[in-house]
Short mmCIF file of C-alpha atoms and ligand atoms in Angstrom, two decimals:
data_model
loop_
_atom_site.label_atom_id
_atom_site.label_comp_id
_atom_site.label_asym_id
_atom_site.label_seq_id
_atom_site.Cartn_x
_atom_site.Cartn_y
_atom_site.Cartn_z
CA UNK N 106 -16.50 -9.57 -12.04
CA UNK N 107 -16.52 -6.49 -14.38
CA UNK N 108 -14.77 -5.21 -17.18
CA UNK N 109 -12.66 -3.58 -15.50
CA UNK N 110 -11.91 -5.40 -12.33
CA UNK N 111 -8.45 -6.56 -11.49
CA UNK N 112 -8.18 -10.62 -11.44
CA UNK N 113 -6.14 -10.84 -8.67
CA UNK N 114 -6.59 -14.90 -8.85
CA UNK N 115 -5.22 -15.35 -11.94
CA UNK N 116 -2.45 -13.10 -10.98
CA UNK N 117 -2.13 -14.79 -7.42
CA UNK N 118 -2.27 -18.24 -9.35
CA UNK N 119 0.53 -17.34 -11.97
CA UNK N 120 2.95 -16.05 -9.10
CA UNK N 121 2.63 -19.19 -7.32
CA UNK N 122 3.81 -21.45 -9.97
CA UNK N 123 6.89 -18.96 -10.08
CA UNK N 124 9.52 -20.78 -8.13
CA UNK N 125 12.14 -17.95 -8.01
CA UNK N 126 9.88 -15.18 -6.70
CA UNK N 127 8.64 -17.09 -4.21
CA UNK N 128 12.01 -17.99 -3.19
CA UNK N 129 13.00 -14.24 -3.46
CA UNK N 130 9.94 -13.28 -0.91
CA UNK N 131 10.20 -15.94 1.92
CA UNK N 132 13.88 -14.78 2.14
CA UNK N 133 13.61 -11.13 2.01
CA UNK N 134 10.07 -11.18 4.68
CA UNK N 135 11.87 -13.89 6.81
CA UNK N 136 15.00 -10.85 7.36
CA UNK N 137 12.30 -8.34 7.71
CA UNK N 138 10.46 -9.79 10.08
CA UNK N 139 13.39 -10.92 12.46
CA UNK N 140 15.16 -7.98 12.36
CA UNK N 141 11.81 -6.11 13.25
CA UNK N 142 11.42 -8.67 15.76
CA UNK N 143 14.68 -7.03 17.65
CA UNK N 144 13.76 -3.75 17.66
CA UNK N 145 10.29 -4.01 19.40
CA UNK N 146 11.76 -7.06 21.34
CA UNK N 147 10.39 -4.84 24.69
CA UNK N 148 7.14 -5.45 25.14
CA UNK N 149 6.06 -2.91 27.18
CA UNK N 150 8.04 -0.35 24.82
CA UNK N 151 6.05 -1.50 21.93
CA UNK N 152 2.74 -1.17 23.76
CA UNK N 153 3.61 2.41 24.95
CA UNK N 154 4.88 4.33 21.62
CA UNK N 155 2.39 1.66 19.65
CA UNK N 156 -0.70 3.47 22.03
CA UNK N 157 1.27 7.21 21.60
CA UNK N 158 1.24 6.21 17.70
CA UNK N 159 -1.94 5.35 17.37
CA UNK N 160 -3.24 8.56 19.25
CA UNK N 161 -1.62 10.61 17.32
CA UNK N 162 -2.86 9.40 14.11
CA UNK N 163 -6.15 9.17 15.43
CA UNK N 164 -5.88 12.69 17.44
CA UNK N 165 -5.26 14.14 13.84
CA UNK N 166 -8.01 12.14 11.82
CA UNK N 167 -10.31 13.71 14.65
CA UNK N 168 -9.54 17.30 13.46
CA UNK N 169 -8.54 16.84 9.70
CA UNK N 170 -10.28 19.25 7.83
CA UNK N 171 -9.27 21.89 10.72
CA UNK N 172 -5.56 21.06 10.45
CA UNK N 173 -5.65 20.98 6.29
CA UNK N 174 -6.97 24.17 6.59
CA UNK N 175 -3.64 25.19 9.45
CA UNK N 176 -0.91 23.31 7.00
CA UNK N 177 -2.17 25.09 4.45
CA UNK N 178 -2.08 28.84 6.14
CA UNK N 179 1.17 28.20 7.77
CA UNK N 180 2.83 26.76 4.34
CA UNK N 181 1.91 29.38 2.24
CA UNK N 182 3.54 31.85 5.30
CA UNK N 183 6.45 29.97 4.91
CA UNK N 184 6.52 30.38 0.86
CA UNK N 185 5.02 26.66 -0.09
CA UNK N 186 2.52 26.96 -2.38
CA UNK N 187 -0.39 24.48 -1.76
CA UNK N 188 -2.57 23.02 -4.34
CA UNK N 189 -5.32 20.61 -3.93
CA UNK N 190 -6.42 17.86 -6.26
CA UNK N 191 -9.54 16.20 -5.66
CA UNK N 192 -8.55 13.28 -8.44
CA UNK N 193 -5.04 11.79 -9.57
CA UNK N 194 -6.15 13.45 -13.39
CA UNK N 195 -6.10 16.83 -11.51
CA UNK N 196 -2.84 15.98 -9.37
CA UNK N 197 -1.15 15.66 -12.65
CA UNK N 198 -2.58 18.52 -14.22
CA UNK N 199 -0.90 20.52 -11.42
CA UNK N 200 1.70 18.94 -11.15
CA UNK N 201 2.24 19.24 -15.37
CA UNK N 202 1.07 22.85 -15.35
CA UNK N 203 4.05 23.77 -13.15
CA UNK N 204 6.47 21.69 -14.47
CA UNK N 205 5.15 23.65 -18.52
CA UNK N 206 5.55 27.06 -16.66
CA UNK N 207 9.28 26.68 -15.93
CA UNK N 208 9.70 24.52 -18.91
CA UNK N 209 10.72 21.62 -17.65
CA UNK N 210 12.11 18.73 -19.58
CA UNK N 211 13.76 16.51 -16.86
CA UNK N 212 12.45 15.42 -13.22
CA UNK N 213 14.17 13.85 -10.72
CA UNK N 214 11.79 12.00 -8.23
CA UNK N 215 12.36 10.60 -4.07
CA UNK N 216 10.37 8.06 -3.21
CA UNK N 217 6.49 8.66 -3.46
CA UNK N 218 3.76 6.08 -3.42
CA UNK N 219 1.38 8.94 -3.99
CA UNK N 220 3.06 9.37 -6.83
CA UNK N 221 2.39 5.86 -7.98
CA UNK N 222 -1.07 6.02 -7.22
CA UNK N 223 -1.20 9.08 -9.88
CA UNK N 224 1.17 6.98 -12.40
CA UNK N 225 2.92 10.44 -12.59
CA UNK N 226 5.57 8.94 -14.63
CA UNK N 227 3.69 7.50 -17.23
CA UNK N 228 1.62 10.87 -17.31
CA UNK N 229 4.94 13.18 -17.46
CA UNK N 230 6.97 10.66 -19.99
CA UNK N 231 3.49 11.02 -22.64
CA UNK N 232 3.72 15.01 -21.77
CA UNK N 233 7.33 14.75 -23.06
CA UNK N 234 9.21 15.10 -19.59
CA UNK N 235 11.43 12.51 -18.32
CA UNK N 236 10.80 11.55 -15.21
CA UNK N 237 13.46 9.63 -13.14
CA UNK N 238 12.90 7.50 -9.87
CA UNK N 239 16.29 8.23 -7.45
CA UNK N 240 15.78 6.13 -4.97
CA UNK N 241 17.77 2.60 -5.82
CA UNK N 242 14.69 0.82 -5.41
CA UNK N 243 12.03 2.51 -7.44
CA UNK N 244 14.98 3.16 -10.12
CA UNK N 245 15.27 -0.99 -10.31
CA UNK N 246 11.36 -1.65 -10.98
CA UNK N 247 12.05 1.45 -13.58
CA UNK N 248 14.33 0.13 -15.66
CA UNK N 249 12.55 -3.23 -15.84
CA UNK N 250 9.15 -1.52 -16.45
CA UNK N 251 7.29 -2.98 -13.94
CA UNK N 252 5.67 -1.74 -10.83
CA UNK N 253 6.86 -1.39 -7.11
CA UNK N 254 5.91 -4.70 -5.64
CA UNK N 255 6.40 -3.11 -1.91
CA UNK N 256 5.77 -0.13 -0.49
CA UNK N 257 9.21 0.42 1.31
CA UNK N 258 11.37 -2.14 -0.67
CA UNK N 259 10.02 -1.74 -4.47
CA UNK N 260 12.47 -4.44 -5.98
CA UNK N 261 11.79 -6.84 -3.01
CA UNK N 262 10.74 -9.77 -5.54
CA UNK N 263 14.18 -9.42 -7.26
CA UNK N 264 17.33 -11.16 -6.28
CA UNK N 265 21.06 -9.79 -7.24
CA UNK N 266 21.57 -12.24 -10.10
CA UNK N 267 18.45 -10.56 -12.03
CA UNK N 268 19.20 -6.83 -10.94
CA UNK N 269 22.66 -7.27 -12.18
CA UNK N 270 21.43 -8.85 -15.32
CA UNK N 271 18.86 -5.85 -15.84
CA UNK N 272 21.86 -3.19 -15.39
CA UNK N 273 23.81 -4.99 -17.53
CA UNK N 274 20.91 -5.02 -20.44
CA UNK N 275 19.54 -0.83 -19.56
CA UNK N 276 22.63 0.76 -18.77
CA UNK N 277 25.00 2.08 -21.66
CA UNK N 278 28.40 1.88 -19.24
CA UNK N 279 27.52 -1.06 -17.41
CA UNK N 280 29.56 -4.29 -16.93
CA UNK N 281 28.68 -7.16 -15.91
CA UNK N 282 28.90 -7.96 -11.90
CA UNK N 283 27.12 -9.50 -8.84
CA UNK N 284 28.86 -7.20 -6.43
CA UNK N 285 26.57 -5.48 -4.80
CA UNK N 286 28.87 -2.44 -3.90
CA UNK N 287 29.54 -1.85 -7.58
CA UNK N 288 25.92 -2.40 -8.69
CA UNK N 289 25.12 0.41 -6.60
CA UNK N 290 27.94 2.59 -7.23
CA UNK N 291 26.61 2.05 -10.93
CA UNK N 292 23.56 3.52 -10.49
CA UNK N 293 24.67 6.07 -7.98
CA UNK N 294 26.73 7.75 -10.99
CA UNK N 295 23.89 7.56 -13.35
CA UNK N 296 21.53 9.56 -10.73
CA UNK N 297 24.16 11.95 -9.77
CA UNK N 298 24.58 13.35 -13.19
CA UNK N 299 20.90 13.79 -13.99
CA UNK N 300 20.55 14.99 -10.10
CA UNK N 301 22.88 18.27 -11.46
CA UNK N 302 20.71 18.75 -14.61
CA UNK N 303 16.74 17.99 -13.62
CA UNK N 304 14.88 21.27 -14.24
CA UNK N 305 12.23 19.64 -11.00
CA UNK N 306 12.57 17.22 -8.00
CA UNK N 307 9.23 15.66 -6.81
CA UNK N 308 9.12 13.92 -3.56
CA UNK N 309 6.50 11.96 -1.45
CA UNK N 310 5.66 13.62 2.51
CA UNK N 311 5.85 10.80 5.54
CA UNK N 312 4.16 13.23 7.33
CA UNK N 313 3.12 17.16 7.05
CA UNK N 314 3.08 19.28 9.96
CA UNK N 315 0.11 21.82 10.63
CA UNK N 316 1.08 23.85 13.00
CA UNK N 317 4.58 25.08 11.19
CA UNK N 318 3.84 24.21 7.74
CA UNK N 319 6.86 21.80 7.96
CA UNK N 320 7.09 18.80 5.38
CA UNK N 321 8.49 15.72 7.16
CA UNK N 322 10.16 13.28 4.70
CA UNK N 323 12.51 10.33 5.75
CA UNK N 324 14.52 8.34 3.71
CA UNK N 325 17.86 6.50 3.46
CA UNK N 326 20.01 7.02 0.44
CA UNK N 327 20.53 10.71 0.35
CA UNK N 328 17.93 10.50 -2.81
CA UNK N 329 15.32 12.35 -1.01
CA UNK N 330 17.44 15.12 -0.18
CA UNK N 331 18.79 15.79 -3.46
CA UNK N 332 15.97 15.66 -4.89
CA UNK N 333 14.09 18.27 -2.58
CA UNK N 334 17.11 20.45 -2.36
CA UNK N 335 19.01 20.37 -6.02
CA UNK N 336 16.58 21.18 -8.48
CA UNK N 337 15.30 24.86 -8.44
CA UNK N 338 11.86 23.56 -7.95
CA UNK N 339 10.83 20.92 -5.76
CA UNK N 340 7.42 19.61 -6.05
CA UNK N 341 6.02 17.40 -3.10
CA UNK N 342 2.69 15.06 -3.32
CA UNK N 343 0.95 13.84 -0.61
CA UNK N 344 -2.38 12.41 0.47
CA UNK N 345 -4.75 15.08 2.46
CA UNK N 346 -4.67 12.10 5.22
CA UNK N 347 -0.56 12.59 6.14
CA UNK N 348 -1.15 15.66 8.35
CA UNK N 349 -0.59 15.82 12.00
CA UNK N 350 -1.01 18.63 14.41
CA UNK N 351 1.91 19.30 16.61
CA UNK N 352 6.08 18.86 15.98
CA UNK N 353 6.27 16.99 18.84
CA UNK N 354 3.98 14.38 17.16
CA UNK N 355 6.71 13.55 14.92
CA UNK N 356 9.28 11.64 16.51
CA UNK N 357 6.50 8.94 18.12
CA UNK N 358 5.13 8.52 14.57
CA UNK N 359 9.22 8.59 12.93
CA UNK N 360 10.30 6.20 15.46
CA UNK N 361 7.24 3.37 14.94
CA UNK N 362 7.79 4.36 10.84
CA UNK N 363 11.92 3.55 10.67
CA UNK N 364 11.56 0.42 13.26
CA UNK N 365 8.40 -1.28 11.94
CA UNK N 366 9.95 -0.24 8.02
CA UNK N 367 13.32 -1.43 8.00
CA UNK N 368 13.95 -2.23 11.45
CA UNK N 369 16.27 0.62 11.75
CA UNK N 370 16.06 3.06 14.85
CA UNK N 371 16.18 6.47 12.81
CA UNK N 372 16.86 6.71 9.08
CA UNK N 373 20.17 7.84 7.84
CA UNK N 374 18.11 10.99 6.78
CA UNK N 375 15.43 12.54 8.31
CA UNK N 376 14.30 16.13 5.91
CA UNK N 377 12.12 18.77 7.82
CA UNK N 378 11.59 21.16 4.79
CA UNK N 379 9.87 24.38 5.85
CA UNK N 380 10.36 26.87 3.44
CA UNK N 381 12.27 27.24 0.02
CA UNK N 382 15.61 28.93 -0.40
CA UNK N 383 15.66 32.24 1.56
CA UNK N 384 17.74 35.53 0.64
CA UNK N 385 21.17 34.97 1.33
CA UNK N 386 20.81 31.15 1.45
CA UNK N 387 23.63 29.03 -0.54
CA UNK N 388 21.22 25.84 -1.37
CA UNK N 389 17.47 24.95 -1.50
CA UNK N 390 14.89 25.33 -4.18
CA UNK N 391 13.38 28.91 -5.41
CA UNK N 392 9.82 27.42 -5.19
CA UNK N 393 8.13 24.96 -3.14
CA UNK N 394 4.91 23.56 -4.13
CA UNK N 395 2.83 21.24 -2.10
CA UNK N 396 -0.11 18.90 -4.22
CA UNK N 397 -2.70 17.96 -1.96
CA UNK N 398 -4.36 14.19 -2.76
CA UNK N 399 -8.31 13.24 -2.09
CA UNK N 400 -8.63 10.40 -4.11
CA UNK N 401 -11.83 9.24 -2.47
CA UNK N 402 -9.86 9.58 0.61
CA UNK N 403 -12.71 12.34 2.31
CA UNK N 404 -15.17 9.37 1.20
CA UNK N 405 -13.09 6.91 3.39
CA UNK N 406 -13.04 9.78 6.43
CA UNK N 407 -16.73 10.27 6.09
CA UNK N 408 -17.42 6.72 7.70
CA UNK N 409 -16.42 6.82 11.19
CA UNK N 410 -15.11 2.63 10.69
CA UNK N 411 -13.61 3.16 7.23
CA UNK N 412 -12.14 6.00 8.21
CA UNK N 413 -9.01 4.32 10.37
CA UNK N 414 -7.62 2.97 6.62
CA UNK N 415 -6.25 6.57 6.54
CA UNK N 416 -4.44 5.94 10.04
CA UNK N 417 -2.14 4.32 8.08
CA UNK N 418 1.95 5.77 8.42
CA UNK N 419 2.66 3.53 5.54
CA UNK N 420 5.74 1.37 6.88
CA UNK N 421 4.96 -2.17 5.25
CA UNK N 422 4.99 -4.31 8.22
CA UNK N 423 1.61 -5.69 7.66
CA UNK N 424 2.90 -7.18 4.14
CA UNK N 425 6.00 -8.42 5.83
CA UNK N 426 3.84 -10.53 8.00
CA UNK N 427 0.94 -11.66 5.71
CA UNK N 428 0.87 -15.11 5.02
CA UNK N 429 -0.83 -14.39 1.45
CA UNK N 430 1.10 -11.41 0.65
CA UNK N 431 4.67 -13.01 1.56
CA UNK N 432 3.40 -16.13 -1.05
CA UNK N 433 2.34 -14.36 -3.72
CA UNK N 434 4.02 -10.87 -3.76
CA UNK N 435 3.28 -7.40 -4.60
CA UNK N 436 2.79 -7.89 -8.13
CA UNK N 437 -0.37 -9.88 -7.93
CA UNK N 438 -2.28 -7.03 -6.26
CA UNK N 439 -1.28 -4.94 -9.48
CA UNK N 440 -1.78 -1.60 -7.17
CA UNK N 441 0.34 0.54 -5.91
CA UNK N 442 -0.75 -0.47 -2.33
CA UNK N 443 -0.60 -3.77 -2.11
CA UNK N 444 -0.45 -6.50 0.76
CA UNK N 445 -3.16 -5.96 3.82
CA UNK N 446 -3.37 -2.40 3.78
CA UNK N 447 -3.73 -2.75 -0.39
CA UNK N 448 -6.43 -5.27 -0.01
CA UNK N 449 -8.92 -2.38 2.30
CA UNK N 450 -7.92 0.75 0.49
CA UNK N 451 -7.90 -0.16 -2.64
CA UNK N 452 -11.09 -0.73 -3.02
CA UNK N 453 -11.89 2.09 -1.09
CA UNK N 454 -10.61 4.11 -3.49
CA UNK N 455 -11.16 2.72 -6.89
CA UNK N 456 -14.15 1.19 -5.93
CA UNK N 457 -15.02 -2.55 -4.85
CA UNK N 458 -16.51 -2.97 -8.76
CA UNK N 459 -12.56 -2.91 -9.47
CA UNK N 460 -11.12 -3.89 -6.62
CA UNK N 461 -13.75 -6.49 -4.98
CA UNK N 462 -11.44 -9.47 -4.84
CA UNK N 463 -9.11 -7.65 -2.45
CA UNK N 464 -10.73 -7.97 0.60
CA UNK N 465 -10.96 -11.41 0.17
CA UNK N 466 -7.45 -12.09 -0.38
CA UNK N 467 -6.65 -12.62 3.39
CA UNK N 468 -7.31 -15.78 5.69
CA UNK N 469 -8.40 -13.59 8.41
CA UNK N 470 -5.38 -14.45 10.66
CA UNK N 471 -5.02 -11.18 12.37
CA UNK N 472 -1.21 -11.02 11.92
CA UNK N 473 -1.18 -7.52 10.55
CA UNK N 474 -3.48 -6.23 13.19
CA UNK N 475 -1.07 -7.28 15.78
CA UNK N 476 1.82 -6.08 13.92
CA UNK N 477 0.11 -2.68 12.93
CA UNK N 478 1.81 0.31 14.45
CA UNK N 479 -1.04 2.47 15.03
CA UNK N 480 -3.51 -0.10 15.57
CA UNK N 481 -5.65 -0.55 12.20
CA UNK N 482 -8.25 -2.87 12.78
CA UNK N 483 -7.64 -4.30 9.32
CA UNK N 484 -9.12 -7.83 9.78
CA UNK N 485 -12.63 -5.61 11.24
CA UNK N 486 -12.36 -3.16 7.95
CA UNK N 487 -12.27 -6.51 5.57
CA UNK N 488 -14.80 -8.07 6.81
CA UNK N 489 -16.55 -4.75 6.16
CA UNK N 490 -15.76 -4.25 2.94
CA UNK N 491 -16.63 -8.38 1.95
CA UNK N 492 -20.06 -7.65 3.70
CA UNK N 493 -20.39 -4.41 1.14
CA UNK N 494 -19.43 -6.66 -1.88
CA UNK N 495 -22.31 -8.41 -1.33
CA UNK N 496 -24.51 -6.29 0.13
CA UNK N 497 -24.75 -3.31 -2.19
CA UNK N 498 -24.72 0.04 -0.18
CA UNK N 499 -23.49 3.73 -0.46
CA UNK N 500 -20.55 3.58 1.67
CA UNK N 501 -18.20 2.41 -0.61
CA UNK N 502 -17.47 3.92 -3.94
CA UNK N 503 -18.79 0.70 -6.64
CA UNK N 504 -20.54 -1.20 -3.41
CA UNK N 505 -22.37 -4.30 -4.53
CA UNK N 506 -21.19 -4.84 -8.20
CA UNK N 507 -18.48 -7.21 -7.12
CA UNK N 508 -20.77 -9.90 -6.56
CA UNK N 509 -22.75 -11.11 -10.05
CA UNK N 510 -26.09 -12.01 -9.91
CA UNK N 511 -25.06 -15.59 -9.60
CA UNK N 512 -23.02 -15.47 -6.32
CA UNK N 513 -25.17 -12.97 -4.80
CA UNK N 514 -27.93 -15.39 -5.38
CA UNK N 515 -25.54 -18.07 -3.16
CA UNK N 516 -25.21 -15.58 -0.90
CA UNK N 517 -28.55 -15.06 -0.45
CA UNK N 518 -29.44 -18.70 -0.26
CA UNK N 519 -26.71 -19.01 2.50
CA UNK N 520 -28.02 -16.77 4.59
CA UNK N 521 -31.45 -17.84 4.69
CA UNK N 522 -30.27 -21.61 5.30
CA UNK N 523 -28.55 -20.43 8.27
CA UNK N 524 -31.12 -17.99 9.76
CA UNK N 525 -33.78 -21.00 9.78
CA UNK N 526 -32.93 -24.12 12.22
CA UNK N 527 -35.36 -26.18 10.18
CA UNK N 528 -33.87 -25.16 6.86
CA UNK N 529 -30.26 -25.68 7.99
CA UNK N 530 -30.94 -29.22 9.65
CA UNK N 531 -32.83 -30.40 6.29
CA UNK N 532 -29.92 -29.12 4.37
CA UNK N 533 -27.32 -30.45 6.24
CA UNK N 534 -28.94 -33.64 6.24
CA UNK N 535 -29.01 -33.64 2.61
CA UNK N 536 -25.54 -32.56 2.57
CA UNK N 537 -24.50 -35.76 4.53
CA UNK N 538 -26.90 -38.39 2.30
CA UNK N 539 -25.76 -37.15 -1.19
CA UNK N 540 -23.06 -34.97 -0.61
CA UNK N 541 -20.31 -37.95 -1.33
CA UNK N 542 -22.20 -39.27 -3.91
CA UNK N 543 -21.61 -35.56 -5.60
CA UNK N 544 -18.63 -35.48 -8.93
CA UNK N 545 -15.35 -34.28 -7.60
CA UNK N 546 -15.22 -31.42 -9.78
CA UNK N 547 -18.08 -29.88 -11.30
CA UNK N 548 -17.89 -27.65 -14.83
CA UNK N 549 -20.03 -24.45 -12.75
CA UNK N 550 -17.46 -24.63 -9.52
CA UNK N 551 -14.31 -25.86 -11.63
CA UNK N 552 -12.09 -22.78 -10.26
CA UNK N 553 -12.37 -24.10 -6.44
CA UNK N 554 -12.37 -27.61 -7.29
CA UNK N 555 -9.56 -27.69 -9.42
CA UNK N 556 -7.17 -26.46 -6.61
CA UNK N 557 -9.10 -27.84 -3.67
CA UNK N 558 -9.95 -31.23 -2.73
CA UNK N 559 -13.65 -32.28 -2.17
CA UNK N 560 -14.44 -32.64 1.76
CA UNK N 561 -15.47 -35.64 2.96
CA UNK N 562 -19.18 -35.24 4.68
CA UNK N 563 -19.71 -37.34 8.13
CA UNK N 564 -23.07 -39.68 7.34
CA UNK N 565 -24.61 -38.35 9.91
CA UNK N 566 -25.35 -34.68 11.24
CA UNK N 567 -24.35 -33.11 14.38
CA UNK N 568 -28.20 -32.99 15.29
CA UNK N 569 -28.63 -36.09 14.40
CA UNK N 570 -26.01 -37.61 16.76
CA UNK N 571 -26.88 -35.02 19.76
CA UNK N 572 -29.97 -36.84 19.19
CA UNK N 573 -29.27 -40.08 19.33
CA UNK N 574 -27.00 -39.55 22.53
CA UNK N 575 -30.21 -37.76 24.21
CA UNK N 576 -28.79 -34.20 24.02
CA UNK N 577 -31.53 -31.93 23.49
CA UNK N 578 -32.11 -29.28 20.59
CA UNK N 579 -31.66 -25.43 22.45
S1 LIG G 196 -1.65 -0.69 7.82
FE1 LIG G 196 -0.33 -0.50 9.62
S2 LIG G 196 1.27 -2.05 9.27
FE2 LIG G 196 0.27 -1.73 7.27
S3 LIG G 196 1.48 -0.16 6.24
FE3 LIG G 196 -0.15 0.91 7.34
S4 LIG G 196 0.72 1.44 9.32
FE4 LIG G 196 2.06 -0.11 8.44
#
């Protein structure tokens, strides 16, 4: 592993031991999943918007760099001015040059996970602006410091008891309570007033529309709208993959998003924003600008497999149902993205060098791929990407330096045993004449013994008894 990889098993390893979070996740991802359960409960429903879903995405993926080019023309006709970043350092240099031109010393943010790819906040807070999450969620993981641990529910690991205790430690006015009602209405005042006084609002885009220029963002608290509409500039981050072609391609995509999210029908608030505030218009921001994220996300696109990661509408379903995710949480992944969809585009992204355990965080169970809205073959894409790690290659930004020298040498070893008949049945025959005599636990392989039990080899091989029961070799 190198320097700067992410140990995701000593992460994984710490968060099981923690009894409350654990606790916290089976009961929050057992709610999820039921109440997604009811909303897809028709079966041939589910198939039919899944397949409209997953054509859309895949209709748009077919024709990106034509339809960047279209959202681009038709926002600036509409008075959004588009900006393209091909790293998060020049995201936030945009996104910090603006904010220095109107002198900005307060932001008020939606809900963004682009934005937490960039660590905007971070950024803005050592450029001297505060920056303030709205939504109730992201505003949580905030004041505690500590990172989303889901894409659509950020403070998903925490349970009322702790939230409460948090408000009551961050927030100057804040008594102590339980009640959820008042813990919100809390938090609600604090946002309101800084609402009325941000200089910027930056929000996230579910989806951006090509051929009107039209950003779609959906959201439930209100947050998203204040933010986009209060400020006098609004400031909107997306990745380049987020565009589709048509209006009408919005409501199959909003419908599988809210349902397969939160298992709500429609959010309370669905935002089409098209253009900032017109002459003679009472509300709306003087200037829209929309930041454009690559990312390694055109690297991703350029391989025809790798490229349906950017399918993706970003609803969280495939964490809801993954059996390692809902165990050890978001935290462990210590990414923005975590869960499934985490585990192949992280390391897509920031390299498998960094990110090479991810893709073998998963048991290969195929629950998010049925769950998927539009159809990612996630399970197919991990296998890729574990293939890569040890099998250094081009495709993959830091291919190959996952494995060390060591493993790859296993690897290697592996793979020559089980191409040869004659070298397999000699090894397995060794396997079953010493391999019980072998020490449980062994200094070199003390990480998988020391959680896993040694199996128990049979005396004799398969071969062996095929043999003896006259069942020839084919
Ligand atoms: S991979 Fe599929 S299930 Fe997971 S967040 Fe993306 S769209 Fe949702």
């Amino acid at each position: 592993m190198g320097e700067t990889s992410i140990n995701f098993a000593k992460a994984s390893s710490a968060a099981l031991q923690d009894q409350q979070l654990r606790g916290n996740f089976r009961r929050a991802m057992d709610g999820l999943m039921s109440k997604r359960a009811v909303q897809f409960a028709d079966t041939a429903e589910w198939n039919g918007v899944r397949t409209l879903g997953a054509s859309v995405r895949l209709r748009a993926l077919s024709k990106l760099p034509e339809l960047l080019e279209k959202l681009e023309a038709n926002c600036t006709k509409n008075g959004i001015q588009v900006h393209w970043a091909s790293t998060i350092d020049e995201a936030n240099a945009i996104v910090l040059s603006i904010m220095q031109r109107v002198n900005a010393k307060l932001v008020v943010k939606g809900k963004s996970m682009v934005s937490e790819e960039m660590h905007l906040n971070a950024f803005l807070e050592k450029h001297g602006i505060e920056s303030l999450e709205s939504d109730l969620g992201e505003y949580i993981v905030q004041l505690d410091e500590a990172m989303p641990s889901h894409i659509i529910m950020p403070a998903i690991h925490m349970n009322t008891k702790q939230i409460a205790h948090l408000f009551k430690q961050k927030i100057k006015e804040a008594e102590y309570t339980e009640d959820v009602a008042q813990l919100t209405d809390l938090a609600r005042r604090v946002l309101r007033k800084k609402f009325a006084t941000a200089d910027v609002g930056i929000s996230g885009v579910n989806m951006a529309v090509a051929e009107t220029g039209t950003l779609c963002l959906v959201e439930n608290e209100g947050n998203g709208r204040m933010s986009t509409t209060v400020p006098p500039v609004h400031i909107a981050v997306m990745g380049l993959e987020k565009v589709v072609e048509k209006l009408e391609d919005v409501p199959p995509v909003i419908s599988l998003l809210t349902r397969s999210a939160t298992a709500q029908p429609i959010t309370t608030y669905v935002n089409m924003i098209s253009s900032p505030r017109k002459e003679g218009e009472k509300d709306g921001p003087n200037e829209i600008h929309l930041v454009i994220l690559d990312n390694g996300r055109s690297g991703i696109y350029a391989d025809e497999e790798l490229r349906n990661t950017l399918r993706c509408i970003r609803c969280g379903a495939c964490m809801n149902h993954c059996p390692v995710y809902t165990k050890v949480g978001g935290h462990a992944y210590q990414a923005p993205y975590p869960g499934p969809i985490g585990s192949i585009l992280m390391p897509q992204v920031e390299g498998l060098e960094k990110r090479g355990e991810l893709p073998h965080a998963c048991t290969m169970c195929n629950a998010c791929v049925e769950i998927c809205p539009v159809k990612i073959p996630i399970v197919e894409i991990m296998g890729r990407l574990r293939s890569e790690a040890v099998h250094p290659g081009d495709a993959v930004r830091g291919a190959g330096s996952h494995a060390s020298k060591a493993e790859a040498m296993v690897w290697k070893g592996w793979s020559m045993t089980y191409a040869s008949p004659l070298a397999y049945q000699f090894a397995t025959a060794l396997l079953a004449k010493l391999g019980n005599a072998a020490p449980t636990s062994l200094p070199l392989l003390k990480e998988w013994t020391n959680v896993r039990a040694k199996p128990r080899f049979a005396n004799r091989t398969l071969h062996a008894l095929a043999r003896e029961k006259g069942i020839p070799d084919v």
